[in-house]
mmCIF file of C-alpha atoms in Angstrom:
data_model
loop_
_atom_site.group_PDB
_atom_site.id
_atom_site.type_symbol
_atom_site.label_atom_id
_atom_site.label_comp_id
_atom_site.label_asym_id
_atom_site.label_seq_id
_atom_site.Cartn_x
_atom_site.Cartn_y
_atom_site.Cartn_z
ATOM 1 C CA MET A 1 -0.008 -0.014 0.060
ATOM 2 C CA LYS A 2 3.062 2.324 0.565
ATOM 3 C CA THR A 3 3.325 2.249 -3.382
ATOM 4 C CA ASP A 4 -0.321 2.162 -4.194
ATOM 5 C CA MET A 5 -1.192 5.423 -2.526
ATOM 6 C CA GLY A 6 1.871 7.188 -4.157
ATOM 7 C CA GLY A 7 -0.436 9.376 -6.272
ATOM 8 C CA SER A 8 -2.527 10.446 -3.281
ATOM 9 C CA ALA A 9 0.637 11.157 -1.271
ATOM 10 C CA ALA A 10 1.804 13.501 -4.058
ATOM 11 C CA VAL A 11 -1.358 15.429 -3.925
ATOM 12 C CA LEU A 12 -1.059 15.709 -0.087
ATOM 13 C CA GLY A 13 2.578 16.715 -0.357
ATOM 14 C CA ALA A 14 1.791 19.434 -2.987
ATOM 15 C CA ALA A 15 -1.043 20.667 -0.666
ATOM 16 C CA LYS A 16 1.285 21.027 2.250
ATOM 17 C CA ALA A 17 3.932 22.918 0.116
ATOM 18 C CA LEU A 18 1.329 25.140 -1.676
ATOM 19 C CA GLY A 19 -0.437 25.871 1.705
ATOM 20 C CA GLN A 20 2.883 27.284 2.858
ATOM 21 C CA ILE A 21 3.830 29.214 -0.220
ATOM 22 C CA LYS A 22 0.218 30.653 -0.725
ATOM 23 C CA PRO A 23 0.551 31.512 -4.381
ATOM 24 C CA PRO A 24 -1.818 34.499 -5.222
ATOM 25 C CA GLY A 25 -4.371 34.506 -7.820
ATOM 26 C CA VAL A 26 -5.027 30.819 -8.205
ATOM 27 C CA GLU A 27 -7.602 28.496 -6.600
ATOM 28 C CA VAL A 28 -6.402 25.054 -6.185
ATOM 29 C CA HIS A 29 -8.491 21.810 -4.997
ATOM 30 C CA PHE A 30 -6.633 18.867 -3.616
ATOM 31 C CA ILE A 31 -8.840 15.815 -4.011
ATOM 32 C CA VAL A 32 -7.851 12.413 -2.520
ATOM 33 C CA ALA A 33 -10.109 9.432 -3.298
ATOM 34 C CA SER A 34 -9.342 7.359 -0.182
ATOM 35 C CA CYS A 35 -11.213 4.456 0.992
ATOM 36 C CA GLU A 36 -10.907 1.219 3.066
ATOM 37 C CA ASN A 37 -9.174 -1.447 0.850
ATOM 38 C CA MET A 38 -9.398 -4.465 3.151
ATOM 39 C CA ILE A 39 -11.316 -7.521 2.024
ATOM 40 C CA SER A 40 -14.788 -7.913 3.644
ATOM 41 C CA GLY A 41 -18.215 -9.494 3.179
ATOM 42 C CA THR A 42 -19.353 -6.255 1.490
ATOM 43 C CA GLY A 43 -16.428 -6.033 -0.814
ATOM 44 C CA MET A 44 -16.964 -5.993 -4.647
ATOM 45 C CA ARG A 45 -16.694 -9.386 -6.533
ATOM 46 C CA PRO A 46 -15.791 -10.093 -10.175
ATOM 47 C CA GLY A 47 -18.986 -9.683 -12.200
ATOM 48 C CA ASP A 48 -20.429 -6.940 -10.027
ATOM 49 C CA ILE A 49 -21.840 -3.800 -11.910
ATOM 50 C CA ILE A 50 -21.088 -0.506 -10.194
ATOM 51 C CA THR A 51 -22.663 2.814 -11.042
ATOM 52 C CA ALA A 52 -20.300 5.781 -10.859
ATOM 53 C CA SER A 53 -21.320 9.103 -9.550
ATOM 54 C CA ASN A 54 -22.002 10.422 -13.241
ATOM 55 C CA GLY A 55 -24.399 7.632 -13.845
ATOM 56 C CA LYS A 56 -22.054 5.455 -15.924
ATOM 57 C CA THR A 57 -21.993 1.742 -15.253
ATOM 58 C CA ILE A 58 -18.992 -0.393 -14.810
ATOM 59 C CA GLU A 59 -18.601 -4.292 -14.955
ATOM 60 C CA VAL A 60 -15.859 -5.333 -12.431
ATOM 61 C CA ASN A 61 -13.832 -7.770 -14.390
ATOM 62 C CA ASN A 62 -10.720 -7.360 -12.197
ATOM 63 C CA THR A 63 -11.055 -6.620 -8.481
ATOM 64 C CA ASP A 64 -7.365 -5.506 -8.314
ATOM 65 C CA ALA A 65 -8.226 -2.541 -10.612
ATOM 66 C CA GLU A 66 -9.941 -0.847 -7.821
ATOM 67 C CA GLY A 67 -8.265 2.494 -7.391
ATOM 68 C CA ARG A 68 -9.443 3.658 -10.685
ATOM 69 C CA LEU A 69 -13.062 3.113 -9.479
ATOM 70 C CA THR A 70 -12.618 5.728 -6.669
ATOM 71 C CA LEU A 71 -10.484 7.958 -9.036
ATOM 72 C CA ALA A 72 -13.337 7.993 -11.445
ATOM 73 C CA ASP A 73 -15.669 9.351 -8.882
ATOM 74 C CA ALA A 74 -12.890 11.957 -7.669
ATOM 75 C CA LEU A 75 -12.680 13.172 -11.494
ATOM 76 C CA VAL A 76 -16.402 13.745 -11.470
ATOM 77 C CA TYR A 77 -16.425 15.489 -8.251
ATOM 78 C CA ALA A 78 -13.527 17.883 -9.473
ATOM 79 C CA CYS A 79 -15.373 18.722 -12.549
ATOM 80 C CA ASN A 80 -18.330 19.480 -10.483
ATOM 81 C CA GLN A 81 -16.304 22.225 -8.607
ATOM 82 C CA GLY A 82 -16.183 24.328 -11.833
ATOM 83 C CA VAL A 83 -12.263 23.793 -12.340
ATOM 84 C CA ASP A 84 -10.597 24.781 -15.530
ATOM 85 C CA LYS A 85 -7.828 22.260 -15.310
ATOM 86 C CA ILE A 86 -7.312 18.718 -13.679
ATOM 87 C CA VAL A 87 -4.197 16.881 -13.277
ATOM 88 C CA ASP A 88 -4.670 13.476 -11.644
ATOM 89 C CA LEU A 89 -1.828 11.298 -10.235
ATOM 90 C CA ALA A 90 -1.905 7.639 -9.711
ATOM 91 C CA THR A 91 0.192 4.558 -9.529
ATOM 92 C CA LEU A 92 -2.359 3.036 -11.890
ATOM 93 C CA THR A 93 -0.665 0.323 -13.764
ATOM 94 C CA GLY A 94 2.228 -2.108 -13.969
ATOM 95 C CA ALA A 95 2.050 -1.628 -17.690
ATOM 96 C CA CYS A 96 3.534 1.869 -17.418
ATOM 97 C CA ILE A 97 6.449 0.594 -15.516
ATOM 98 C CA VAL A 98 6.959 -2.072 -18.267
ATOM 99 C CA ALA A 99 6.810 0.737 -20.767
ATOM 100 C CA LEU A 100 8.855 3.417 -19.296
ATOM 101 C CA GLY A 101 10.780 1.651 -16.534
ATOM 102 C CA PRO A 102 11.138 2.882 -12.844
ATOM 103 C CA SER A 103 12.279 6.467 -13.209
ATOM 104 C CA ILE A 104 9.796 8.021 -15.820
ATOM 105 C CA ALA A 105 5.957 8.577 -15.479
ATOM 106 C CA GLY A 106 3.544 8.454 -18.191
ATOM 107 C CA VAL A 107 1.460 11.489 -19.248
ATOM 108 C CA PHE A 108 -1.829 11.092 -20.909
ATOM 109 C CA THR A 109 -3.830 14.183 -22.042
ATOM 110 C CA PRO A 110 -5.940 15.249 -24.971
ATOM 111 C CA SER A 111 -4.749 18.885 -24.279
ATOM 112 C CA ASP A 112 -1.558 20.107 -26.013
ATOM 113 C CA ASP A 113 -1.569 23.369 -23.864
ATOM 114 C CA LEU A 114 -1.887 21.548 -20.603
ATOM 115 C CA ALA A 115 0.932 19.131 -21.714
ATOM 116 C CA LYS A 116 3.192 22.150 -22.569
ATOM 117 C CA GLU A 117 2.448 23.676 -19.129
ATOM 118 C CA VAL A 118 3.267 20.583 -17.111
ATOM 119 C CA PHE A 119 6.405 19.686 -19.127
ATOM 120 C CA GLU A 120 7.744 23.032 -18.667
ATOM 121 C CA ALA A 121 7.192 22.689 -14.844
ATOM 122 C CA SER A 122 8.948 19.353 -15.025
ATOM 123 C CA GLU A 123 11.950 20.995 -16.547
ATOM 124 C CA VAL A 124 12.317 23.127 -13.527
ATOM 125 C CA SER A 125 11.673 20.198 -11.146
ATOM 126 C CA GLY A 126 13.928 17.726 -12.797
ATOM 127 C CA GLU A 127 11.244 15.050 -12.651
ATOM 128 C CA LYS A 128 11.004 12.897 -15.818
ATOM 129 C CA PHE A 129 7.674 12.524 -17.787
ATOM 130 C CA TRP A 130 6.908 11.041 -21.228
ATOM 131 C CA ARG A 131 3.824 11.878 -23.263
ATOM 132 C CA MET A 132 1.883 8.529 -24.058
ATOM 133 C CA PRO A 133 -0.969 8.160 -26.695
ATOM 134 C CA LEU A 134 -4.644 8.130 -25.976
ATOM 135 C CA GLU A 135 -5.452 5.584 -28.679
ATOM 136 C CA GLU A 136 -9.225 5.671 -28.913
ATOM 137 C CA SER A 137 -9.316 2.418 -30.955
ATOM 138 C CA TYR A 138 -8.080 0.657 -27.941
ATOM 139 C CA TRP A 139 -11.310 1.288 -26.221
ATOM 140 C CA GLU A 140 -12.918 -1.635 -27.990
ATOM 141 C CA SER A 141 -11.334 -3.843 -25.404
ATOM 142 C CA MET A 142 -13.042 -1.963 -22.585
ATOM 143 C CA LYS A 143 -16.581 -2.556 -23.766
ATOM 144 C CA SER A 144 -18.901 -4.676 -21.744
ATOM 145 C CA GLY A 145 -21.960 -6.587 -22.744
ATOM 146 C CA VAL A 146 -23.807 -5.752 -19.506
ATOM 147 C CA ALA A 147 -22.686 -2.241 -18.697
ATOM 148 C CA ASP A 148 -21.056 0.844 -20.127
ATOM 149 C CA MET A 149 -17.625 -0.435 -19.701
ATOM 150 C CA VAL A 150 -15.437 -2.926 -17.850
ATOM 151 C CA ASN A 151 -12.696 -1.788 -15.439
ATOM 152 C CA THR A 152 -9.700 -3.361 -17.273
ATOM 153 C CA GLY A 153 -8.789 -4.222 -20.685
ATOM 154 C CA GLY A 154 -6.472 -6.837 -21.971
ATOM 155 C CA ARG A 155 -2.753 -6.954 -21.080
ATOM 156 C CA GLN A 156 -1.652 -5.113 -24.346
ATOM 157 C CA GLY A 157 -1.651 -1.320 -23.836
ATOM 158 C CA GLY A 158 -2.714 -1.599 -20.177
ATOM 159 C CA ALA A 159 -1.716 1.884 -19.193
ATOM 160 C CA ILE A 160 -3.380 3.462 -22.269
ATOM 161 C CA THR A 161 -6.732 1.744 -21.636
ATOM 162 C CA ALA A 162 -6.561 2.755 -18.019
ATOM 163 C CA ALA A 163 -6.217 6.353 -19.078
ATOM 164 C CA LEU A 164 -9.065 6.017 -21.582
ATOM 165 C CA PHE A 165 -11.157 4.593 -18.611
ATOM 166 C CA LEU A 166 -10.458 7.645 -16.650
ATOM 167 C CA LYS A 167 -11.249 9.908 -19.673
ATOM 168 C CA GLN A 168 -15.119 8.696 -19.421
ATOM 169 C CA PHE A 169 -15.391 10.659 -16.115
ATOM 170 C CA VAL A 170 -13.924 13.991 -17.168
ATOM 171 C CA ASP A 171 -16.116 16.861 -18.633
ATOM 172 C CA GLU A 172 -14.838 17.628 -22.140
ATOM 173 C CA LYS A 173 -14.658 21.469 -21.329
ATOM 174 C CA VAL A 174 -12.068 20.704 -18.648
ATOM 175 C CA GLN A 175 -8.394 20.384 -19.756
ATOM 176 C CA TRP A 176 -7.401 17.136 -18.080
ATOM 177 C CA MET A 177 -4.042 15.206 -17.613
ATOM 178 C CA HIS A 178 -3.518 11.721 -16.239
ATOM 179 C CA ILE A 179 -0.081 11.026 -14.738
ATOM 180 C CA ASP A 180 0.695 7.182 -14.187
ATOM 181 C CA LEU A 181 3.682 7.383 -11.782
ATOM 182 C CA ALA A 182 3.653 3.741 -10.642
ATOM 183 C CA GLY A 183 7.357 3.530 -11.447
ATOM 184 C CA PRO A 184 9.037 6.589 -9.936
ATOM 185 C CA VAL A 185 7.077 6.915 -6.698
ATOM 186 C CA TRP A 186 9.156 4.166 -4.968
ATOM 187 C CA ASN A 187 13.028 3.614 -4.845
ATOM 188 C CA ASP A 188 13.515 -0.071 -4.523
ATOM 189 C CA LYS A 189 17.034 0.094 -3.577
ATOM 190 C CA LYS A 190 16.496 2.211 -0.450
ATOM 191 C CA ARG A 191 13.133 0.980 0.096
ATOM 192 C CA VAL A 192 11.590 4.277 0.338
ATOM 193 C CA ALA A 193 9.146 6.561 -1.133
ATOM 194 C CA THR A 194 10.503 9.290 -3.520
ATOM 195 C CA GLY A 195 7.874 11.903 -3.199
ATOM 196 C CA PHE A 196 7.856 12.029 -7.078
ATOM 197 C CA GLY A 197 5.272 14.448 -8.654
ATOM 198 C CA ILE A 198 5.130 17.080 -5.782
ATOM 199 C CA ALA A 199 7.837 19.366 -7.274
ATOM 200 C CA THR A 200 6.278 19.448 -10.768
ATOM 201 C CA LEU A 201 2.682 20.020 -9.258
ATOM 202 C CA VAL A 202 3.990 22.911 -7.071
ATOM 203 C CA GLU A 203 5.954 24.436 -10.108
ATOM 204 C CA TRP A 204 2.912 24.038 -12.249
ATOM 205 C CA VAL A 205 0.677 25.838 -9.825
ATOM 206 C CA LEU A 206 3.043 28.567 -9.335
ATOM 207 C CA LYS A 207 3.201 29.239 -13.082
ATOM 208 C CA ASN A 208 -0.552 29.533 -13.098
ATOM 209 C CA SER A 209 -0.471 32.066 -10.196
ATOM 210 C CA SER A 210 -0.613 35.808 -10.872
#
């Protein structure tokens, strides 16, 4: 769980830093979709159909892809706050580690402008990001016969299908970016968390302040 909550940890770390810096002229919401993750009699089962807060239905075909279910509702909630831009951070897939290794986070966004902003911030922070494709044709593997979608696609392109899943819960008017930081949040040699993502988030918000 120390690795699995790495995205939320980065959000909380950025909240602490920005709370102390108090950048003027910018309103920032820090949203963490946390919940109990222990197995219980009321836990979801393969085949269950869940209705997200925006009304879309999800067939659970993999109970280990649970984080994206809470993140989906967090994205809906964020959009309902009337925000202009959203950056979500999650240790979402092992597939992203396979693609980019342990030191680079994958970036998914339909917005070139937002990508430019965040990559400029990362040049200051020194954190490594790589933009990945949101290949819409891969959505075919996420279709369900009994719901709007399943919660995982096949093994191929797993980081992309996970990002496409999240995209279903974002208002098209909002500039959105998903950062899959499953690799760089944890240092295996030192057995410690790295705090990856905090510096880039802080720098990005500062660039958006007046």
